[in-house]
Amino acid sequence: MQRAKYLTGGLDLPGDKSISHRYAMLAALAEGISELRHFSAAADCHSTLACVSALGPEVKIEKDAVRVAGRGLRGLKSSWRALDAGNSGTTMRLLSGILAGQQFSSKLTGDDSLQKRPMKRVIGPLREMGADIRARDDNFAPLEIRGAQLKPIDYNMPVASAQVKSAVLLAGLFADGVTSVTEPARTRDHTELALEEFGAAIEKNGRTIRIHGFASANGGGKLLAKSLDVPGDLSSAVFFIAAASLFPDSNILIHNVGLNPTRTAILDVFAAMGASIQILGPKVAHGEVVGDLSVKGSSLKGGVIAGEQIPLVIDELPMLAALGPYTEEGIEIRDAAELRVKESDRIAALAENLRRMNAKVEERPDGLKVSGRSAGKLRGAEIDPRGDHRIAMAFAAAGLAAEGNTVIHDPDCAAVSFPTFFQELNRLVER
């Protein structure tokens, strides 16, 4: 990456990863053919489609949409081979909830990175519901799931996690009664909104969500196929917001971005840092808020991200940390030990690569402190993203304002979430 002058132009993002995963899984459980337009091109979401297809539903990937012929809540069938989630923790954790309530056995596996990520946080509550799940060291994939009749539970989550919440709610579809999940802090609610769209009986009261099993008195009995539009991925927009903010003359317009209130905390963080972001034409479609984002160059102040903010911006923290050296005050991230068990140890990867670029970094067990502009200018360097898409994209954006060239090793890892990231970034950059 060579130093840029500014960013300019318009951008259409890939479909939101989180929403695409959930729509595909629920479409498989619905009756009829669902059309999912602007479905994510991310490798993770195609891992979900491959797993769904292996369980019986016919999946057609077309130019503008994905079509899933659902088989109903009791229509999935056993796969003759292991279901491969690739690098996708969302695929593995959410499918675990669905498979736990089936009438057959399944095996879920993934790549080397995914097999190092903890699964006990999902296995625990599913076992409380009666699931029969076996895992390597009782915590890691591959997972062997023997379908069972599930019972409803009232689950108080010890740690805020949208994936754990989603796994329990999806399992709750197959429980005989009402399953409730209470969050210690708010997390993204795409699963709840998607369940409502497909016709599940779900109720929300503060941080508690209740779902009626389909066979229970108020369960509704079935899910129905839908025709849905997936909004652009806000987490992918963040790299362009950050890059544009670094240059006074930047002016970009990002179209059709998902602006779900449980995801827009990152925009609040940017605003507090002094970023110039304007939301244009917001509207609600299929329960999700969608709009355009106008981003202009600005001078960033920095700040502290901690506490209840963390689960709401967990995917965006790598980009915020990489911005630290360009801010007035620096960036401090606390209460984010979860970063150590993502696709890589993101805290260690951030600290290592920021230091390569001449940044002053204090690494901590649950976060890091990155000094601001007064600590010196960033220099271009060779970046090792450790196979982690968000590390690669964060340093590609940060490298645009560094002195000298920045080389991102293994850039193809970005395809996990954004296959055309580097092409789009280069298209917007003026040098």
Coordinates of C-alpha atoms in Angstrom, one line a residue:
M1 CA 0.0 0.0 0.0
Q2 CA 1.4 3.4 -1.1
R3 CA 0.8 6.6 0.7
A4 CA -2.5 8.2 -0.4
K5 CA -3.6 11.8 -0.9
Y6 CA -7.3 11.2 0.0
L7 CA -10.2 8.9 -0.8
T8 CA -13.1 9.9 -3.1
G9 CA -16.1 8.3 -4.8
G10 CA -19.0 6.0 -4.1
L11 CA -19.0 2.5 -2.6
D12 CA -21.4 -0.5 -2.6
L13 CA -20.5 -2.9 0.1
P14 CA -21.0 -6.7 0.2
G15 CA -24.1 -7.9 1.9
D16 CA -23.9 -8.0 5.7
K17 CA -22.2 -11.2 6.9
S18 CA -24.2 -11.6 10.2
I19 CA -27.5 -11.2 8.4
S20 CA -26.6 -13.4 5.5
H21 CA -25.7 -16.3 7.8
R22 CA -29.0 -16.1 9.7
Y23 CA -31.2 -15.7 6.6
A24 CA -29.6 -18.8 5.0
M25 CA -30.1 -21.0 8.1
L26 CA -33.7 -19.9 8.7
A27 CA -34.5 -20.2 5.0
A28 CA -33.4 -23.8 5.2
L29 CA -35.8 -24.4 8.1
A30 CA -38.7 -22.6 6.4
E31 CA -41.3 -24.1 4.1
G32 CA -40.9 -22.9 0.5
I33 CA -38.3 -21.1 -1.6
S34 CA -36.6 -18.1 0.0
E35 CA -34.9 -15.5 -2.2
L36 CA -32.0 -13.7 -0.4
R37 CA -30.9 -10.7 -2.5
H38 CA -27.4 -9.1 -2.1
F39 CA -26.3 -12.1 -0.1
S40 CA -22.7 -11.8 1.2
A41 CA -19.9 -13.0 -1.1
A42 CA -17.8 -13.6 2.0
A43 CA -16.2 -17.1 2.3
D44 CA -17.7 -17.4 5.7
C45 CA -21.2 -17.1 4.4
H46 CA -20.5 -19.5 1.6
S47 CA -19.4 -22.0 4.3
T48 CA -22.9 -21.6 5.8
L49 CA -24.5 -22.2 2.4
A50 CA -22.4 -25.4 1.8
C51 CA -23.4 -26.7 5.3
V52 CA -27.1 -25.9 4.6
S53 CA -26.9 -27.6 1.2
A54 CA -25.4 -30.7 2.8
L55 CA -28.3 -31.0 5.1
G56 CA -30.8 -31.3 2.3
P57 CA -32.2 -27.9 1.2
E58 CA -31.4 -27.0 -2.4
V59 CA -29.3 -23.9 -2.7
K60 CA -28.9 -21.9 -5.9
I61 CA -26.3 -19.2 -6.1
E62 CA -27.3 -16.7 -8.8
K63 CA -25.8 -13.4 -9.8
D64 CA -28.0 -11.2 -7.7
A65 CA -29.5 -13.6 -5.2
V66 CA -29.3 -16.9 -3.4
R67 CA -32.3 -19.1 -3.4
V68 CA -32.9 -21.7 -0.7
A69 CA -35.6 -24.3 -1.0
G70 CA -36.4 -24.9 2.7
R71 CA -37.4 -28.3 4.0
G72 CA -39.3 -27.2 7.1
L73 CA -38.4 -27.4 10.8
R74 CA -38.3 -31.2 10.7
G75 CA -37.1 -31.7 7.1
L76 CA -33.3 -31.6 7.4
K77 CA -31.5 -34.8 6.8
S78 CA -28.2 -36.2 8.0
S79 CA -25.1 -35.4 6.0
W80 CA -22.9 -38.3 4.9
R81 CA -19.9 -36.1 5.4
A82 CA -18.7 -33.7 8.1
L83 CA -20.1 -30.2 7.9
D84 CA -17.2 -27.9 7.2
A85 CA -17.6 -24.4 8.7
G86 CA -14.3 -23.3 7.2
N87 CA -13.1 -20.2 9.1
S88 CA -16.6 -19.3 10.3
G89 CA -17.3 -19.3 14.0
T90 CA -20.8 -18.0 13.3
T91 CA -21.5 -21.0 11.1
M92 CA -20.3 -23.5 13.7
R93 CA -21.9 -21.9 16.7
L94 CA -25.3 -21.2 15.2
L95 CA -25.6 -24.5 13.4
S96 CA -24.8 -26.2 16.7
G97 CA -28.1 -24.9 18.0
I98 CA -30.1 -26.1 15.0
L99 CA -28.4 -29.5 14.9
A100 CA -28.8 -30.1 18.6
G101 CA -32.6 -30.4 18.1
Q102 CA -32.6 -32.7 15.0
Q103 CA -33.4 -36.4 14.9
F104 CA -30.0 -37.4 13.5
S105 CA -26.4 -37.1 14.3
S106 CA -23.9 -34.6 12.7
K107 CA -20.3 -33.7 12.8
L108 CA -19.1 -30.0 12.6
T109 CA -15.6 -29.2 11.7
G110 CA -13.5 -26.2 10.4
D111 CA -10.1 -25.0 9.4
D112 CA -7.1 -25.0 11.7
S113 CA -7.9 -21.5 13.0
L114 CA -11.5 -22.4 13.8
Q115 CA -10.5 -25.6 15.6
K116 CA -8.5 -23.4 18.1
R117 CA -11.5 -21.2 19.0
P118 CA -13.5 -22.0 22.2
M119 CA -16.9 -23.7 21.7
K120 CA -17.7 -24.5 25.4
R121 CA -19.6 -21.3 25.7
V122 CA -22.1 -22.7 23.2
I123 CA -21.9 -26.4 24.3
G124 CA -22.7 -25.6 27.9
P125 CA -26.2 -24.1 27.5
L126 CA -27.1 -26.5 24.7
R127 CA -26.3 -29.4 27.0
E128 CA -28.6 -27.8 29.6
M129 CA -31.3 -28.1 27.0
G130 CA -30.6 -31.8 26.7
A131 CA -28.2 -31.7 23.7
D132 CA -25.7 -34.5 23.3
I133 CA -22.5 -32.8 22.1
R134 CA -18.9 -34.1 22.2
A135 CA -15.9 -31.9 21.5
R136 CA -12.1 -32.2 21.5
D137 CA -11.0 -31.4 25.1
D138 CA -14.7 -30.6 25.7
N139 CA -14.1 -27.2 24.1
F140 CA -12.9 -27.4 20.6
A141 CA -14.0 -28.6 17.1
P142 CA -14.6 -31.0 15.6
L143 CA -18.0 -31.2 17.3
E144 CA -20.1 -34.4 17.3
I145 CA -23.8 -33.6 17.8
R146 CA -26.3 -36.4 18.4
G147 CA -29.8 -35.0 17.8
A148 CA -32.1 -35.1 20.9
Q149 CA -35.4 -33.9 22.2
L150 CA -34.6 -30.5 23.7
K151 CA -36.2 -28.9 26.8
P152 CA -36.6 -25.2 27.3
I153 CA -34.3 -23.3 29.6
D154 CA -34.0 -19.9 31.1
Y155 CA -30.4 -19.0 30.3
N156 CA -28.6 -16.1 31.9
M157 CA -25.5 -15.5 29.8
P158 CA -22.3 -15.0 31.8
V159 CA -20.7 -13.1 28.9
A160 CA -22.4 -11.0 26.2
S161 CA -22.2 -12.9 22.9
A162 CA -24.6 -12.7 20.0
Q163 CA -23.4 -16.1 18.8
V164 CA -24.2 -17.8 22.0
K165 CA -27.5 -16.1 22.3
S166 CA -28.3 -17.1 18.7
A167 CA -27.4 -20.7 19.2
V168 CA -29.7 -21.0 22.2
L169 CA -32.6 -19.2 20.5
L170 CA -32.2 -21.5 17.4
A171 CA -32.2 -24.5 19.6
G172 CA -35.3 -23.1 21.3
L173 CA -37.2 -23.6 18.1
F174 CA -37.0 -27.3 18.7
A175 CA -37.7 -27.3 22.5
D176 CA -41.0 -28.2 23.9
G177 CA -41.9 -24.9 25.5
V178 CA -40.5 -21.4 26.0
T179 CA -36.8 -20.8 26.1
S180 CA -35.5 -17.5 27.4
V181 CA -32.1 -15.9 27.1
T182 CA -31.0 -12.9 29.2
E183 CA -28.0 -10.9 28.1
P184 CA -25.6 -9.1 30.6
A185 CA -25.1 -6.4 27.9
R186 CA -26.8 -5.7 24.6
T187 CA -25.5 -7.5 21.5
R188 CA -26.5 -7.4 17.9
D189 CA -30.1 -8.6 17.4
H190 CA -30.1 -9.8 13.8
T191 CA -31.2 -13.3 15.0
E192 CA -34.3 -12.0 16.7
L193 CA -35.3 -9.8 13.8
A194 CA -34.7 -12.7 11.3
L195 CA -36.7 -15.1 13.4
E196 CA -39.6 -12.6 13.4
E197 CA -39.4 -12.2 9.7
F198 CA -39.6 -15.9 9.1
G199 CA -42.6 -16.3 11.5
A200 CA -41.1 -17.6 14.7
A201 CA -43.0 -16.8 18.0
I202 CA -40.4 -14.6 19.7
E203 CA -40.8 -11.9 22.4
K204 CA -38.3 -9.2 23.7
N205 CA -38.4 -7.5 27.0
G206 CA -35.3 -5.5 27.8
R207 CA -32.3 -7.8 27.7
T208 CA -34.5 -10.9 27.8
I209 CA -35.6 -12.7 24.7
R210 CA -38.2 -15.6 24.8
I211 CA -38.8 -18.0 21.9
H212 CA -41.6 -20.5 21.7
G213 CA -40.7 -24.0 20.4
F214 CA -42.5 -24.7 17.2
A215 CA -44.4 -27.6 18.8
S216 CA -45.5 -25.6 21.9
A217 CA -49.0 -24.1 22.2
N218 CA -48.0 -20.7 20.9
G219 CA -45.1 -21.8 18.7
G220 CA -46.7 -21.2 15.3
G221 CA -45.8 -24.6 14.0
K222 CA -43.7 -23.6 11.1
L223 CA -41.5 -21.0 9.4
L224 CA -42.4 -19.6 6.0
A225 CA -40.1 -18.7 3.1
K226 CA -39.3 -15.1 2.6
S227 CA -38.0 -12.7 -0.1
L228 CA -35.4 -10.6 1.6
D229 CA -32.7 -7.9 0.9
V230 CA -29.5 -8.1 2.8
P231 CA -28.1 -4.6 3.6
G232 CA -24.5 -3.6 3.1
D233 CA -22.1 -4.7 5.9
L234 CA -21.4 -1.9 8.4
S235 CA -18.3 -3.8 9.8
S236 CA -16.8 -3.7 6.3
A237 CA -17.7 0.0 5.9
V238 CA -15.6 0.8 9.0
F239 CA -12.3 0.3 7.1
F240 CA -13.3 2.9 4.5
I241 CA -14.6 5.3 7.2
A242 CA -11.3 5.0 8.9
A243 CA -9.2 5.5 5.8
A244 CA -11.2 8.4 4.6
S245 CA -11.0 10.1 8.0
L246 CA -7.2 10.2 7.8
F247 CA -7.1 12.8 4.9
P248 CA -8.6 16.3 5.0
D249 CA -9.8 16.2 1.4
S250 CA -11.5 12.8 1.5
N251 CA -15.2 12.6 0.5
I252 CA -16.9 9.2 0.0
L253 CA -20.4 8.0 -0.1
I254 CA -21.2 4.4 1.1
H255 CA -24.5 3.1 -0.2
N256 CA -27.2 1.0 1.4
V257 CA -25.4 0.2 4.7
G258 CA -27.1 -1.8 7.5
L259 CA -27.6 0.6 10.4
N260 CA -29.2 -1.7 13.0
P261 CA -29.1 0.1 16.3
T262 CA -27.2 -2.8 17.9
R263 CA -24.4 -2.3 15.3
T264 CA -24.2 1.5 15.1
A265 CA -22.2 1.9 18.4
I266 CA -19.1 2.1 16.1
L267 CA -20.5 5.2 14.5
D268 CA -21.0 6.7 17.9
V269 CA -17.4 5.9 18.7
F270 CA -16.2 7.5 15.5
A271 CA -18.4 10.6 16.2
A272 CA -16.9 10.9 19.7
M273 CA -13.4 10.8 18.1
G274 CA -14.3 13.7 15.8
A275 CA -15.0 11.8 12.5
S276 CA -17.3 13.5 10.0
I277 CA -20.0 11.0 9.2
Q278 CA -23.6 11.8 8.1
I279 CA -26.4 9.3 7.8
L280 CA -28.6 9.9 4.7
G281 CA -32.0 8.5 3.9
P282 CA -32.5 6.0 6.7
K283 CA -35.4 3.5 6.3
V284 CA -36.5 0.2 7.7
A285 CA -36.6 -2.9 5.5
H286 CA -37.4 -6.4 6.8
G287 CA -36.9 -5.1 10.4
E288 CA -33.4 -3.8 9.6
V289 CA -32.5 0.0 9.4
V290 CA -30.7 0.8 6.1
G291 CA -29.2 4.1 4.8
D292 CA -26.2 5.8 3.1
L293 CA -23.1 7.1 4.9
S294 CA -21.3 10.3 3.8
V295 CA -17.8 10.4 5.2
K296 CA -15.3 13.3 4.9
G297 CA -11.8 13.8 6.2
S298 CA -11.4 15.0 9.8
S299 CA -8.9 15.3 12.7
L300 CA -9.4 12.4 15.1
K301 CA -9.2 12.8 18.9
G302 CA -8.9 9.2 20.0
G303 CA -10.4 8.0 23.3
V304 CA -11.1 4.9 25.5
I305 CA -13.4 2.0 24.4
A306 CA -14.4 -0.2 27.3
G307 CA -17.2 -1.9 29.3
E308 CA -20.6 -2.3 27.6
Q309 CA -19.2 -0.8 24.4
I310 CA -17.0 -3.8 23.7
P311 CA -19.5 -6.4 22.6
L312 CA -21.2 -3.8 20.3
V313 CA -17.9 -3.0 18.5
I314 CA -16.0 -6.2 18.9
D315 CA -15.4 -6.7 15.2
E316 CA -14.4 -3.1 14.7
L317 CA -11.8 -2.9 17.4
P318 CA -8.8 -3.9 15.2
M319 CA -9.5 -0.8 13.0
L320 CA -9.9 1.5 15.9
A321 CA -6.6 0.3 17.4
A322 CA -4.8 0.7 14.1
L323 CA -6.1 4.3 14.0
G324 CA -4.5 5.1 17.4
P325 CA -1.2 6.6 16.1
Y326 CA -3.1 9.1 13.9
T327 CA -5.2 10.4 16.8
E328 CA -4.5 13.3 19.2
E329 CA -5.0 11.3 22.4
G330 CA -4.3 7.7 21.2
I331 CA -6.7 4.8 21.6
E332 CA -7.1 2.7 24.7
I333 CA -9.1 -0.6 24.6
R334 CA -10.1 -2.3 27.8
D335 CA -12.4 -5.3 28.8
A336 CA -11.8 -7.0 25.4
A337 CA -10.0 -10.2 26.3
E338 CA -12.4 -11.8 23.7
L339 CA -10.1 -10.4 21.0
R340 CA -7.6 -13.1 22.0
V341 CA -9.8 -15.9 20.8
K342 CA -11.0 -14.5 17.5
E343 CA -9.5 -15.7 14.1
S344 CA -6.2 -14.8 15.6
D345 CA -5.0 -13.4 18.9
R346 CA -6.0 -9.9 17.7
I347 CA -4.4 -8.1 20.7
A348 CA -1.0 -9.7 20.0
A349 CA -1.4 -9.2 16.3
L350 CA -2.3 -5.6 16.6
A351 CA 0.6 -4.9 19.1
E352 CA 3.1 -6.7 16.9
N353 CA 2.2 -5.0 13.6
L354 CA 1.7 -1.5 15.1
R355 CA 5.2 -1.7 16.6
R356 CA 6.6 -2.7 13.2
M357 CA 5.1 0.6 12.0
N358 CA 6.9 2.6 14.7
A359 CA 3.8 3.0 17.0
K360 CA 4.1 3.0 20.8
V361 CA 1.9 0.2 22.1
E362 CA 1.2 -1.1 25.6
E363 CA -0.2 -4.7 25.3
R364 CA -2.5 -5.8 28.2
P365 CA -4.4 -9.1 28.9
D366 CA -7.7 -7.5 27.9
G367 CA -6.7 -4.9 25.4
L368 CA -4.0 -2.4 24.5
K369 CA -3.1 1.3 24.7
V370 CA -1.8 2.9 21.5
S371 CA -0.2 6.3 21.8
G372 CA -1.3 9.1 19.6
R373 CA 0.4 11.5 17.1
S374 CA 2.9 12.9 19.6
A375 CA 4.7 9.5 19.9
G376 CA 5.9 9.8 16.3
K377 CA 4.7 9.1 12.7
L378 CA 3.9 5.7 11.4
R379 CA 6.3 4.2 8.9
G380 CA 5.4 1.7 6.2
A381 CA 6.2 -1.9 7.2
E382 CA 5.6 -5.5 6.3
I383 CA 2.4 -6.6 8.0
D384 CA 1.7 -10.2 9.1
P385 CA -2.1 -10.5 9.6
R386 CA -1.8 -14.0 11.0
G387 CA -4.4 -15.1 8.5
D388 CA -6.9 -12.8 10.0
H389 CA -9.1 -10.8 7.6
R390 CA -9.8 -7.9 10.0
I391 CA -6.1 -7.4 10.8
A392 CA -5.2 -7.4 7.1
M393 CA -7.9 -4.8 6.3
A394 CA -7.2 -2.6 9.3
F395 CA -3.5 -2.3 8.4
A396 CA -4.3 -1.7 4.7
A397 CA -6.4 1.3 5.7
A398 CA -3.9 2.5 8.3
G399 CA -1.0 2.1 5.9
L400 CA -2.4 4.6 3.5
A401 CA -1.3 7.5 5.7
A402 CA 2.1 6.0 6.7
E403 CA 5.4 7.2 5.4
G404 CA 6.7 4.7 2.8
N405 CA 5.1 1.6 1.5
T406 CA 3.1 -0.9 3.6
V407 CA 3.1 -4.6 2.5
I408 CA 0.2 -6.8 3.6
H409 CA 1.3 -10.4 3.6
D410 CA -1.4 -13.0 2.8
P411 CA -3.9 -10.4 1.5
D412 CA -6.2 -13.1 0.3
C413 CA -7.3 -13.7 3.9
A414 CA -9.6 -10.7 3.5
A415 CA -11.8 -12.9 1.3
V416 CA -13.2 -14.4 4.5
S417 CA -15.5 -11.3 4.8
F418 CA -14.7 -9.0 1.8
P419 CA -13.3 -10.7 -1.3
T420 CA -13.0 -7.4 -3.3
F421 CA -11.7 -5.3 -0.4
F422 CA -8.3 -4.3 -2.0
Q423 CA -9.8 -3.6 -5.4
E424 CA -12.4 -1.3 -3.8
L425 CA -9.9 0.5 -1.6
N426 CA -7.6 1.1 -4.5
R427 CA -10.4 2.4 -6.6
L428 CA -11.3 5.1 -4.0
V429 CA -7.7 6.1 -3.3
E430 CA -6.2 9.2 -5.0
R431 CA -2.4 9.1 -5.0

